[in-house]
Coordinates of C-alpha atoms in Angstrom, one line a residue:
Chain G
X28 CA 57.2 120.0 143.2
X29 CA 56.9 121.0 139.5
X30 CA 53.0 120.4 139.7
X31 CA 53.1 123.0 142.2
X32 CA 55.1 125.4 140.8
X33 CA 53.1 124.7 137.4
X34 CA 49.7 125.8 139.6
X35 CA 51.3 129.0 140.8
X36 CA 53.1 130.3 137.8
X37 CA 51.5 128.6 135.3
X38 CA 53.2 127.5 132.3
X39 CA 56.3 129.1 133.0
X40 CA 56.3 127.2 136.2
X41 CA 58.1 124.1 134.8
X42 CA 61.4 126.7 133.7
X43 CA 60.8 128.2 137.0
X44 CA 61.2 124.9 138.7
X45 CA 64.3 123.9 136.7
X46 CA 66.0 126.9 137.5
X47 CA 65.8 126.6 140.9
X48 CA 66.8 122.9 140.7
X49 CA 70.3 124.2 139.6
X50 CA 70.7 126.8 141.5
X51 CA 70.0 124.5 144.5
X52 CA 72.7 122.1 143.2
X53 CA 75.3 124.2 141.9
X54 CA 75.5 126.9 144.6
X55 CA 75.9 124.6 147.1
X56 CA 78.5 122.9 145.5
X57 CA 80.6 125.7 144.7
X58 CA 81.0 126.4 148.5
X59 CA 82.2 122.7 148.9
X60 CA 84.3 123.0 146.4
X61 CA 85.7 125.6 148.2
X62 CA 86.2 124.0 151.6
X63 CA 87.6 121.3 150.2
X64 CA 90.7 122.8 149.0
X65 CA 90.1 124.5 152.5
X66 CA 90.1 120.6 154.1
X67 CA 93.2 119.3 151.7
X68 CA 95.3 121.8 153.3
X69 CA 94.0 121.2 156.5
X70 CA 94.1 117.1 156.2
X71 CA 98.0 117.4 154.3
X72 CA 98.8 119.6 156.8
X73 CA 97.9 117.7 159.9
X74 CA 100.1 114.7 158.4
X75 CA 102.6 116.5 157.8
X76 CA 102.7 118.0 161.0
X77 CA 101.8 121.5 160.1
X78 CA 99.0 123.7 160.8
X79 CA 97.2 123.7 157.8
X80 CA 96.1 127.4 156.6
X81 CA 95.1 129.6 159.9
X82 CA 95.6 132.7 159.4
X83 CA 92.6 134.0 157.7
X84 CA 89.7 134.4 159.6
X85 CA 89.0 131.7 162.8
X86 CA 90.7 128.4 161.6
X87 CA 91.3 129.9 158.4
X88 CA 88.0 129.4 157.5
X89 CA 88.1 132.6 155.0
X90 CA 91.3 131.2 153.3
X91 CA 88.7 129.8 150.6
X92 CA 87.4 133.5 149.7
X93 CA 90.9 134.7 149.9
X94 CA 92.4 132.7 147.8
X95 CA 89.0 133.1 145.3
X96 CA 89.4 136.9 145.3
X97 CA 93.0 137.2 144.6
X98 CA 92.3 134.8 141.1
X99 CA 89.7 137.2 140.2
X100 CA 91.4 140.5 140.9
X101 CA 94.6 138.9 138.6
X102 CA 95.6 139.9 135.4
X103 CA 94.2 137.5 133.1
X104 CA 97.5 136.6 130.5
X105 CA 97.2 135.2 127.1
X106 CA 99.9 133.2 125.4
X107 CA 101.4 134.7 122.1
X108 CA 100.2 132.2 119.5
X109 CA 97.6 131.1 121.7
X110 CA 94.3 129.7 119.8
X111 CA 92.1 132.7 121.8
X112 CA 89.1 130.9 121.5
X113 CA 90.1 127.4 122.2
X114 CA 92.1 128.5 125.0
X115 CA 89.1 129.9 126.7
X116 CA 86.5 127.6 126.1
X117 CA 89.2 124.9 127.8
X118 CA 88.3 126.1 131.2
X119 CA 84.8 126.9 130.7
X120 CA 84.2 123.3 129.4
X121 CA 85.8 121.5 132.3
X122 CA 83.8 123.6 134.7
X123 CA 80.3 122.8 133.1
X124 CA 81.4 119.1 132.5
X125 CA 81.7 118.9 136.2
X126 CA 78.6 120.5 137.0
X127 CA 75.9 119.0 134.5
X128 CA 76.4 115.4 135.9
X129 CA 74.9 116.0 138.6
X130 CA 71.8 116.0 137.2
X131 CA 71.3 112.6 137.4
X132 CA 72.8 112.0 140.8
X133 CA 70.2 111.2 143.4
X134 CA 70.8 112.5 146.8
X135 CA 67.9 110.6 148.1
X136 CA 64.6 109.2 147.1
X137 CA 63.4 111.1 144.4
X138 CA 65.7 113.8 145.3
X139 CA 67.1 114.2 142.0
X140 CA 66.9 116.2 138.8
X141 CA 66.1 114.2 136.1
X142 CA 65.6 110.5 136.7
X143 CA 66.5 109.2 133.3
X144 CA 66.7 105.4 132.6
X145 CA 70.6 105.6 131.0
X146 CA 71.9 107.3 134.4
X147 CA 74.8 105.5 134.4
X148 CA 75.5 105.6 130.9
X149 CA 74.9 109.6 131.1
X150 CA 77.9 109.5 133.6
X151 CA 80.2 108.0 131.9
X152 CA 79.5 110.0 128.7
X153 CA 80.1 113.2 130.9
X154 CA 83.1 112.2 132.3
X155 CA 84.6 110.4 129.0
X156 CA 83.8 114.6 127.6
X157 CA 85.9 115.9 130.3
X158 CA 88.9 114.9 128.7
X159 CA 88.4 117.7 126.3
X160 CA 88.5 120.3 128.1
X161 CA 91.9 118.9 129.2
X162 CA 93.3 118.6 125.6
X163 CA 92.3 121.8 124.5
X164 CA 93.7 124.1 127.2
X165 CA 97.4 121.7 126.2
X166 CA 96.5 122.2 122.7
X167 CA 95.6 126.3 122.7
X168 CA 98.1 127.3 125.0
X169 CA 101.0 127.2 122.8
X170 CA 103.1 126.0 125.0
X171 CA 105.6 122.5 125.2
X172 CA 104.9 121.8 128.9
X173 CA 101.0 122.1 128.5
X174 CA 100.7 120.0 125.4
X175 CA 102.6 117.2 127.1
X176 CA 100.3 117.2 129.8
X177 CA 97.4 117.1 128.1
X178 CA 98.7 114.5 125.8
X179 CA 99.2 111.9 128.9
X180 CA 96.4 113.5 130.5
X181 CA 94.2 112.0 127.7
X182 CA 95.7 108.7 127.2
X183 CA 95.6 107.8 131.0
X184 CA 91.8 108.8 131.4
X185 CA 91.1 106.8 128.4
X186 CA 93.1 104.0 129.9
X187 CA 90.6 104.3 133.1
X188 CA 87.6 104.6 132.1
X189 CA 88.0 100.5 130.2
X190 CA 88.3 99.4 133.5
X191 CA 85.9 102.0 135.3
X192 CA 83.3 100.8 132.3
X193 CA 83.6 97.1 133.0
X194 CA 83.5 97.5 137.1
X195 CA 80.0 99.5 136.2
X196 CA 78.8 96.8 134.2
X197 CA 78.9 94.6 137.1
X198 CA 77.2 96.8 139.5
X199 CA 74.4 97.4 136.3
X200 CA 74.4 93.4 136.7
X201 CA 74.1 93.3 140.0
X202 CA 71.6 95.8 140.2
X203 CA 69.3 95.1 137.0
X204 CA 69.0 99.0 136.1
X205 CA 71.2 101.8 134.8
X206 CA 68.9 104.2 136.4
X207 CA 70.6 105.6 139.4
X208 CA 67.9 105.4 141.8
X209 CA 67.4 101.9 141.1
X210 CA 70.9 101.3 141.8
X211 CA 70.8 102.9 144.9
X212 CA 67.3 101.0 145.8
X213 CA 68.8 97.4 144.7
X214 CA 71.3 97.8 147.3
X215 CA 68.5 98.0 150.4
X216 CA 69.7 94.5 151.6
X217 CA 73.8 94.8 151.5
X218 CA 75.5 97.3 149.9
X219 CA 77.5 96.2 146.2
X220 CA 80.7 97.6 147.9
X221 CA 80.4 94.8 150.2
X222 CA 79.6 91.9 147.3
X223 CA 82.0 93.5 144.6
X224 CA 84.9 94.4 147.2
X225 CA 87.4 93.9 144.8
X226 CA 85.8 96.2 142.5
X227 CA 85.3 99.1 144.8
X228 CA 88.7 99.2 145.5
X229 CA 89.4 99.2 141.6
X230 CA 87.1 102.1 141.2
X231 CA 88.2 104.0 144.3
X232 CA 91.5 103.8 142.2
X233 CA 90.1 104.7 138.8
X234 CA 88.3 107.7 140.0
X235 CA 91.4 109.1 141.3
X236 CA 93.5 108.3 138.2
X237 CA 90.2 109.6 136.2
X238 CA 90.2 113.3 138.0
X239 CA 94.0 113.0 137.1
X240 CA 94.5 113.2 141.1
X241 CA 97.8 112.1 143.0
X242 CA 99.1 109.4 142.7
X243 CA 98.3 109.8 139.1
X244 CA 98.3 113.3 138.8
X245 CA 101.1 112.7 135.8
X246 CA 99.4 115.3 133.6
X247 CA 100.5 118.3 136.1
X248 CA 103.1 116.6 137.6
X249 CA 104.9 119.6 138.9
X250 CA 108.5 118.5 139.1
X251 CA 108.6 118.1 134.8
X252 CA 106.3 119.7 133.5
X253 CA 105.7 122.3 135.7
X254 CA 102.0 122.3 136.0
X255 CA 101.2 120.7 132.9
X256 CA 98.2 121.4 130.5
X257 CA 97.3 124.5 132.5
X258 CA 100.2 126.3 132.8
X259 CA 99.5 129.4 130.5
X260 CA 96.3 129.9 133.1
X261 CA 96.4 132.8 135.3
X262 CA 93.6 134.5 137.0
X263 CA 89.4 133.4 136.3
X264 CA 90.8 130.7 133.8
X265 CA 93.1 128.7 136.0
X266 CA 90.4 129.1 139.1
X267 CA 87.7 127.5 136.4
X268 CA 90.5 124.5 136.0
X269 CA 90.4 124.6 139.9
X270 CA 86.9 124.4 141.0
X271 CA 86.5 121.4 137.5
X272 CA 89.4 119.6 138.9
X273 CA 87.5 119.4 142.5
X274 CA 83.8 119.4 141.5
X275 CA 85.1 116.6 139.5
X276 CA 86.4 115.0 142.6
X277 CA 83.4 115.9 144.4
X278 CA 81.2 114.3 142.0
X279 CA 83.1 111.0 141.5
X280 CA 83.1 110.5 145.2
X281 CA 79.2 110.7 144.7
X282 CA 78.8 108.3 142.0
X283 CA 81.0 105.9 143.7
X284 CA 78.8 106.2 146.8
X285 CA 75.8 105.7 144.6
X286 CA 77.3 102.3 143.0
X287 CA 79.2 100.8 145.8
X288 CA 77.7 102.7 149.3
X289 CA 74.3 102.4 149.0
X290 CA 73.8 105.8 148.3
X291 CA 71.4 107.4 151.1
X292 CA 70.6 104.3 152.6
X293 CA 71.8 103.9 156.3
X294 CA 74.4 101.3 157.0
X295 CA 71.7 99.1 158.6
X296 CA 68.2 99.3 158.1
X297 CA 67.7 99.9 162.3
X298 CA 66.4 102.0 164.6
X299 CA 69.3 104.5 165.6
X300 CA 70.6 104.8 162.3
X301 CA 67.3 105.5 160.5
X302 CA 66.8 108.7 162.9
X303 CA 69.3 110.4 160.4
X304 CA 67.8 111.3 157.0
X305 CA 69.2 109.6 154.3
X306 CA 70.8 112.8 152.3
X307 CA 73.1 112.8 155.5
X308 CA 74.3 109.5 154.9
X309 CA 74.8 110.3 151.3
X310 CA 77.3 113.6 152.3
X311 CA 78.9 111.4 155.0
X312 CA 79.5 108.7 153.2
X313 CA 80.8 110.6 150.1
X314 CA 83.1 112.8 153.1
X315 CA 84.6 109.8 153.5
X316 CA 85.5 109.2 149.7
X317 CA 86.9 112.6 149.4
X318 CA 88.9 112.1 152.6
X319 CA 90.4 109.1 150.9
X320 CA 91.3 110.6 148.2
X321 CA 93.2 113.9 149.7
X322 CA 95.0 111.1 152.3
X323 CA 96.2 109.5 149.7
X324 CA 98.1 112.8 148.2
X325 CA 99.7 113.8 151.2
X326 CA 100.6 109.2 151.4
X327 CA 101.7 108.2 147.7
X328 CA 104.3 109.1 145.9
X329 CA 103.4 109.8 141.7
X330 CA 103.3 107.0 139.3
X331 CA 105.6 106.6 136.3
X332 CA 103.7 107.1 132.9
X333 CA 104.6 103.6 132.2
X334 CA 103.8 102.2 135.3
X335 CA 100.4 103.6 135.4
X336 CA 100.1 102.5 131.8
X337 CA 100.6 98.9 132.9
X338 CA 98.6 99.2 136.2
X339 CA 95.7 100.7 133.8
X340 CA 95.1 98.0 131.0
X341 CA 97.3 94.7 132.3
X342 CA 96.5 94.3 135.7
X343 CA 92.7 96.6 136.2
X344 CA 91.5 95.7 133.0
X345 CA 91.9 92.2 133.3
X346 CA 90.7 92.1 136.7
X347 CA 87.6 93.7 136.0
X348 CA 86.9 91.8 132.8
X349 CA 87.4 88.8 135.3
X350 CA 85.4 89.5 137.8
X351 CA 82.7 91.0 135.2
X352 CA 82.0 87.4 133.9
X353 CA 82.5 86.4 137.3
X354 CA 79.5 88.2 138.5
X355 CA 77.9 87.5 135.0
X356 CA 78.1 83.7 135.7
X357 CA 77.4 83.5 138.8
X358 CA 74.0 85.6 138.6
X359 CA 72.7 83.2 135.7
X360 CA 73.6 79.9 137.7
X361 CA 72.2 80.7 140.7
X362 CA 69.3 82.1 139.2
X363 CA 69.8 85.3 141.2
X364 CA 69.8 87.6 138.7
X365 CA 67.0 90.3 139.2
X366 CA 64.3 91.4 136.6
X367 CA 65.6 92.8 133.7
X368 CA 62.8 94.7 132.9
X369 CA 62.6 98.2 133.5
Chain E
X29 CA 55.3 121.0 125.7
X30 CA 55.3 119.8 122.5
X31 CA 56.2 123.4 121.2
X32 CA 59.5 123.4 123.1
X33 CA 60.3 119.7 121.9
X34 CA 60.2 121.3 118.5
X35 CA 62.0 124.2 119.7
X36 CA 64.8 122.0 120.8
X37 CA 64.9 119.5 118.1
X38 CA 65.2 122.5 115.7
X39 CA 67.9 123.7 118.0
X40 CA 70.1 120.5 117.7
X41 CA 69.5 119.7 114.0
X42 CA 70.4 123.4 113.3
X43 CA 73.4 123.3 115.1
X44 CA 74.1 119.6 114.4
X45 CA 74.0 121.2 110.3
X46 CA 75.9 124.5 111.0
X47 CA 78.8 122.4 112.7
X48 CA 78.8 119.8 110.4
X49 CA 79.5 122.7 107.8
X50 CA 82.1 123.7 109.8
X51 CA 84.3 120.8 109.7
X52 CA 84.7 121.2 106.1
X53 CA 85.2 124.7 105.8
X54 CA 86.8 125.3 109.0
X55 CA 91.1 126.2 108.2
X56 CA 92.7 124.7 111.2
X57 CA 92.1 120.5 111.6
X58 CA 92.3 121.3 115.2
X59 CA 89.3 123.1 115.6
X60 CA 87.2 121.0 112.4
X61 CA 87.5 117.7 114.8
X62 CA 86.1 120.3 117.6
X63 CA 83.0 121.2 115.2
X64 CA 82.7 117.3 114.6
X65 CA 82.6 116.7 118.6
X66 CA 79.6 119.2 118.1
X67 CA 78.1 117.5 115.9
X68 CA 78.5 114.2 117.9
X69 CA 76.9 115.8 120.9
X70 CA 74.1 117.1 118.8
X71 CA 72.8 114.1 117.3
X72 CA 73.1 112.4 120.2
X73 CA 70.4 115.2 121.5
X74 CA 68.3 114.1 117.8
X75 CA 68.3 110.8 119.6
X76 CA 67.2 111.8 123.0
X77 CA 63.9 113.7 121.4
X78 CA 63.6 110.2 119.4
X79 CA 63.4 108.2 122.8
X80 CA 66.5 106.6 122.3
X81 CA 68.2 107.4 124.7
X82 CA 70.9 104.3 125.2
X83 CA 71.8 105.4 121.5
X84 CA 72.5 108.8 122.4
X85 CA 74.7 107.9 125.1
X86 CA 76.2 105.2 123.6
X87 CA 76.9 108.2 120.3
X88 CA 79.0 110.1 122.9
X89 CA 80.7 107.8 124.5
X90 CA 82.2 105.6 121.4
X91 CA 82.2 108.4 119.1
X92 CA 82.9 112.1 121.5
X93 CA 84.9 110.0 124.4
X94 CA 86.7 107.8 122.1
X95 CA 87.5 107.7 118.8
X96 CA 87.3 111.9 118.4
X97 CA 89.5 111.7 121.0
X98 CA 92.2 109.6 118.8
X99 CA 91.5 112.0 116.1
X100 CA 92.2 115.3 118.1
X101 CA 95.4 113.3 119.5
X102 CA 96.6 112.7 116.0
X103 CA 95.7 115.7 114.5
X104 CA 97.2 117.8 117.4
X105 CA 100.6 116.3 116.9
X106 CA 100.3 117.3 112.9
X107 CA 102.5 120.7 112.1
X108 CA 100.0 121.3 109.4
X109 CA 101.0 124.6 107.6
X110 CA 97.4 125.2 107.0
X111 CA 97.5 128.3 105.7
X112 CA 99.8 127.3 102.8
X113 CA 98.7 127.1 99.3
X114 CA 98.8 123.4 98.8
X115 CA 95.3 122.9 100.6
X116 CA 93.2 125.3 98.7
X117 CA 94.6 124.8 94.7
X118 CA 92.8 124.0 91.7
X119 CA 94.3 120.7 91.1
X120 CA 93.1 119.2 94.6
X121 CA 89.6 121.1 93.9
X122 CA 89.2 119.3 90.7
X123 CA 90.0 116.2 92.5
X124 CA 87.5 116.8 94.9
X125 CA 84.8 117.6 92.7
X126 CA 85.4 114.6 90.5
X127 CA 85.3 112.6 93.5
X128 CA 82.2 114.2 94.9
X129 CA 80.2 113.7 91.4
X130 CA 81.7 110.0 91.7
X131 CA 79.8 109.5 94.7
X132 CA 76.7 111.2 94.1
X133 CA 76.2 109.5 91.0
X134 CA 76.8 106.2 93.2
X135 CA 74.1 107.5 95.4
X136 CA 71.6 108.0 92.7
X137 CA 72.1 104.6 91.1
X138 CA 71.9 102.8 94.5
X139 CA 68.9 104.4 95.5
X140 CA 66.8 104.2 92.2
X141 CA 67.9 100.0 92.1
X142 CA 67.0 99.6 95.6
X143 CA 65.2 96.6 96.7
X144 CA 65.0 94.8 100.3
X145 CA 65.0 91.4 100.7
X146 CA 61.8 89.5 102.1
X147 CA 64.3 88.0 105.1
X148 CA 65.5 91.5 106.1
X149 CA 61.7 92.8 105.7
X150 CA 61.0 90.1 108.1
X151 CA 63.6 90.6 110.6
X152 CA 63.0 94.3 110.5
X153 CA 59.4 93.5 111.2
X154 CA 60.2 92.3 114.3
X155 CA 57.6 93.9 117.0
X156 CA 58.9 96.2 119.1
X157 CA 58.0 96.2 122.6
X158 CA 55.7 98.2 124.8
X159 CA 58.4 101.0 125.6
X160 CA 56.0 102.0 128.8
X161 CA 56.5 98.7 130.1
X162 CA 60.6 98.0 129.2
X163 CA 63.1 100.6 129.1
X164 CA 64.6 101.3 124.9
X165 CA 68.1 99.5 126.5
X166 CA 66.4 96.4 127.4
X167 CA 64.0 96.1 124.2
X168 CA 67.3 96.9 122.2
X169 CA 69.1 94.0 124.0
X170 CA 66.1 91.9 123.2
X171 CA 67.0 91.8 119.8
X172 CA 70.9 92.5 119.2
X173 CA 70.9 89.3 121.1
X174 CA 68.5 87.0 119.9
X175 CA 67.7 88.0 116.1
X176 CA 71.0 90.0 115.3
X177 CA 73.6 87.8 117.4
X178 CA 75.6 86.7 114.0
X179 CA 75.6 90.5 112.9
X180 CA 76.8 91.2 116.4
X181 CA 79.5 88.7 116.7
X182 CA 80.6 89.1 113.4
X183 CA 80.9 93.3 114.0
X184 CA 82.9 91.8 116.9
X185 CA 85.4 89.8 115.1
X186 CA 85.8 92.2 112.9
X187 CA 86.7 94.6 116.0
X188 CA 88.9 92.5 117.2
X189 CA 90.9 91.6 114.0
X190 CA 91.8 95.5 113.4
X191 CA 92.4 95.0 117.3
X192 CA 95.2 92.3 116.6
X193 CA 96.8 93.8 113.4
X194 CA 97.1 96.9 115.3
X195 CA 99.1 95.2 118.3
X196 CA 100.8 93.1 115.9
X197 CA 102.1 96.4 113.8
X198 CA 103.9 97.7 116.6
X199 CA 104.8 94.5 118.2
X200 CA 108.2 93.9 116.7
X201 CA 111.0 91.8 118.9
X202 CA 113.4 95.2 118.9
X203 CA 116.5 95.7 120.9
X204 CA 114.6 98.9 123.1
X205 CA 115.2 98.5 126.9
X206 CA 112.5 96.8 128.7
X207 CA 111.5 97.5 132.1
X208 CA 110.2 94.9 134.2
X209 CA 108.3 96.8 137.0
X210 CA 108.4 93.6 139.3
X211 CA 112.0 93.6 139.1
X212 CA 112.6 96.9 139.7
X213 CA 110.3 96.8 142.7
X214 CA 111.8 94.0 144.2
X215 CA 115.0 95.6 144.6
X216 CA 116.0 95.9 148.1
X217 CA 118.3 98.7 149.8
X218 CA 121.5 96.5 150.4
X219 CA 121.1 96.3 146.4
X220 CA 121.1 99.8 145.5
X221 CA 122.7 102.1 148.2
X222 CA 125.8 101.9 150.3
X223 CA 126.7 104.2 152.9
X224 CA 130.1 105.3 153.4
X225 CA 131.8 106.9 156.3
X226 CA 133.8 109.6 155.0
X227 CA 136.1 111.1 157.2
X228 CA 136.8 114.7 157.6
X229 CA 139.1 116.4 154.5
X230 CA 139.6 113.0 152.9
X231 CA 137.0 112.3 150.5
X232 CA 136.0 108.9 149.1
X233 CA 139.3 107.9 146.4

């Protein structure tokens, strides 16, 4: 694609080609952002036997652009004593945390931004940043309730990503790359969500208390500390904190399906299942992640900070750690493990 | 394309300087471990244009996901008065600027009475792979593991023994209330609630 764009705008081509890149990623993901707050209230509502929002437009299919409009048109409110510039780079930082790890996300073969080598590792760094914009919006805002949630906000999802780290390692193991694409390809024969089972349910765990999502949503656990580290938000900056807290969802479903689902590849490698193209597979299978995740909220009550403390470093750290020289072990005695090489 | 690799290496380093300025000048401790996250991030891009790019993710992950994020924790809960005096006298200048000449004379000693030993020569001389043929994680393994494995393992220990004396710091047989989750899950109803039939006007005595 960029060779072709390079022969019809010349040099300018390859900025041209990045350009649309993005704007083929990040518009598209916007809109599900938006429909899934739009399928969270839908989902919490059907299990809780209510309708779920109806009103605007058929289903309540507008609700999304409703509910975007009236943060926009709001009055946008600034804490006395508020660090001005902290406090708005807080939002703006999440958002673009959430967005710029997608670059290395493939959606199917060769369907993917920038193909680096350190994929994985480029993940992780994005999502060990994210903490900041958590911090700073508690920090700037002035404000007891926020600075508390940001404070346990930070130490849970440094707690996580130990364990998230370690359950990667095994995958990288497994797998023999840290380039995502590899990943994805190393799982042809049977997916690693089937061999590291205990794993994938670790990390189906982690990514939720990662994203700060319920049952570990203790950083704006509404019932003490009212919303926690963005409570001074009104208007464009607390709708920024909304569309990062979901993009962030969004993408950690992705990555999960990339390490544990086999990524595009179809279930089994047969006939009926191979009629549907493998970016299909990839939005299904990640459907199902997110669909775990909002069932869970409207299931589990929150976690205790201590109790998510201990789950986090004495019983997933451990684990992981366990079954990380587990896997190590058992790839070197077997003789299974694959070429290290690239 | 080599034009815009210049472009953005002048980018980073320029910013990578500007910030690091920052962190000195800058008033509020809050906002100089900010500049130093910058910083971070920065050279981490210096080590992407160098091809190194498990460095440059390994820079933000230790040093932007980890330990900046102990030092914004710690500074954050500091009621610094920095505007006050204190920060900006004469005394604590002088200080500074004796401790600065200190270490810049250090500098210039060390680095006119450098020598390299012939062993390290050797080990640096180790050949570095065919990066078009193995990726810059696995030719880095290649060595931390096989020429370097004492310098690793001993790093490691050392890790691990400012690991232990932190633990052991806090770890003091005090008289605070435990709780033992198991316990407390265990617990069943007949345990914890009794239902009582109150009749009407009465009340329970």
């Amino acid at each position: 694609m960029a060779e072709a764009m390079q022969e019809l705008f010349g040099p300018a081509g390859v900025w041209i080609t990045w350009i649309l890149q993005c704007v083929a990623i990040v518009a598209p993901l916007i809109v599900s952002v938006a429909y899934l707050t739009y399928v969270e209230r839908k989902v919490i509502g059907a299990m809780q036997m209510r309708k779920g929002p109806n009103v605007v437009g058929p289903l309540g299919l507008l609700q999304p652009f409703a509910d975007a409009f009236k943060l926009l048109f709001k009055e946008t409110i600034v804490p006395t004593g508020a660090d001005r510039f902290v406090f708005f780079m807080a939002p703006m930082l999440t958002l673009l945390l959430a967005l710029v790890a997608w670059a290395v996300i493939p959606f199917q073969e060769g369907w993917v931004v920038s193909n680096i080598n350190v994929g994985m590792l480029y993940i992780l760094a994005v999502s060990g940043l994210a903490i900041y914009g958590v911090m700073m919006a508690g920090w700037a805002s002035n404000s007891r309730y926020a600075f508390l949630g940001s404070l346990r906000s930070a130490a849970q999802m440094i707690s996580y990503e130990v364990s998230m780290g370690l359950i990667i390692i095994s995958v990288i193991l497994t797998a023999g790359s840290m380039n995502l694409t590899d990943i994805v390809l190393a799982q042809k024969g049977v997916w690693f969500g089937v061999i590291h089972f205990p794993m994938f349910v670790l990390f189906v765990i982690s990514i939720m208390a990662e994203t700060n999502r319920v049952p570990f949503d203790l950083p704006q656990s509404d019932a003490e500390i009212v919303a926690g580290f963005h409570v001074e938000y009104s208007a464009m900056g607390f709708a920024l904190f909304y569309l990062g807290e979901y993009a962030n969802m969004i993408l950690m479903s992705g990555v999960c399906v990339v390490l544990f689902l086999g990524g595009w590849l179809p279930p089994l490698d047969m006939a009926p299942f191979t009629w549907i193209p493998g970016i299909v597979w990839f939005f299904l299978k990640m459907a199902v992640i997110l669909f775990v995740y909002i069932q869970a909220r409207a299931t589990l009550p929150r976690y205790r900070y201590d109790q998510l403390m201990r789950l986090g470093w004495k019983v997933f750290l451990p684990l992981s750690l366990l079954w990380l020289v587990l896997t190590a072990s058992v790839l070197f005695f077997t003789g299974l493990w694959p070429e290290y090489g690239a | 394309m080599t034009l815009a690799v210049d472009a953005v290496f002048y980018l980073f380093s320029i910013v990578c300087v500007v910030s690091a300025l920052m962190v000195v000048v800058s008033r509020n401790p809050v906002h100089s471990v900010l500049w130093m996250i910058t910083v971070f991030i920065n050279g981490a891009g210096l080590f992407v244009l160098l091809n190194a790019e498990f460095l440059a993710m390994v820079l933000v992950i230790v040093y932007a996901g980890a330990v900046a994020i102990l030092f914004t924790f710690v500074v954050m809960m500091l009621d610094l008065d920095f505007t006050g005096p204190a920060l900006r006298s004469k005394q604590t200048l002088l200080v500074g600027l004796a401790v600065g000449a200190v270490l810049l004379g250090d500098l210039f000693v060390m680095l006119s009475e450098w020598s390299v030993s012939p062993k390290a020569e050797a080990l640096r001389a180790s050949p570095t792979p065919d990066l078009s043929t193995v990726s810059n994680t696995v030719a880095l393994s290649r060595i931390l593991y096989t020429d370097y494995i004492f310098l690793f393992q001993t790093a490691g220990l050392i890790l691990l023994v400012a690991m232990v004396g932190a633990v052991l710091l806090t770890f003091r047989r005090q008289r605070h209330q435990r709780q033992d989750v198991s316990v407390q899950l265990a617990r069943s109803k007949s345990e914890t609630l009794k239902m009582n039939r109150v009749e009407n006007g009465k009340g329970i005595s």
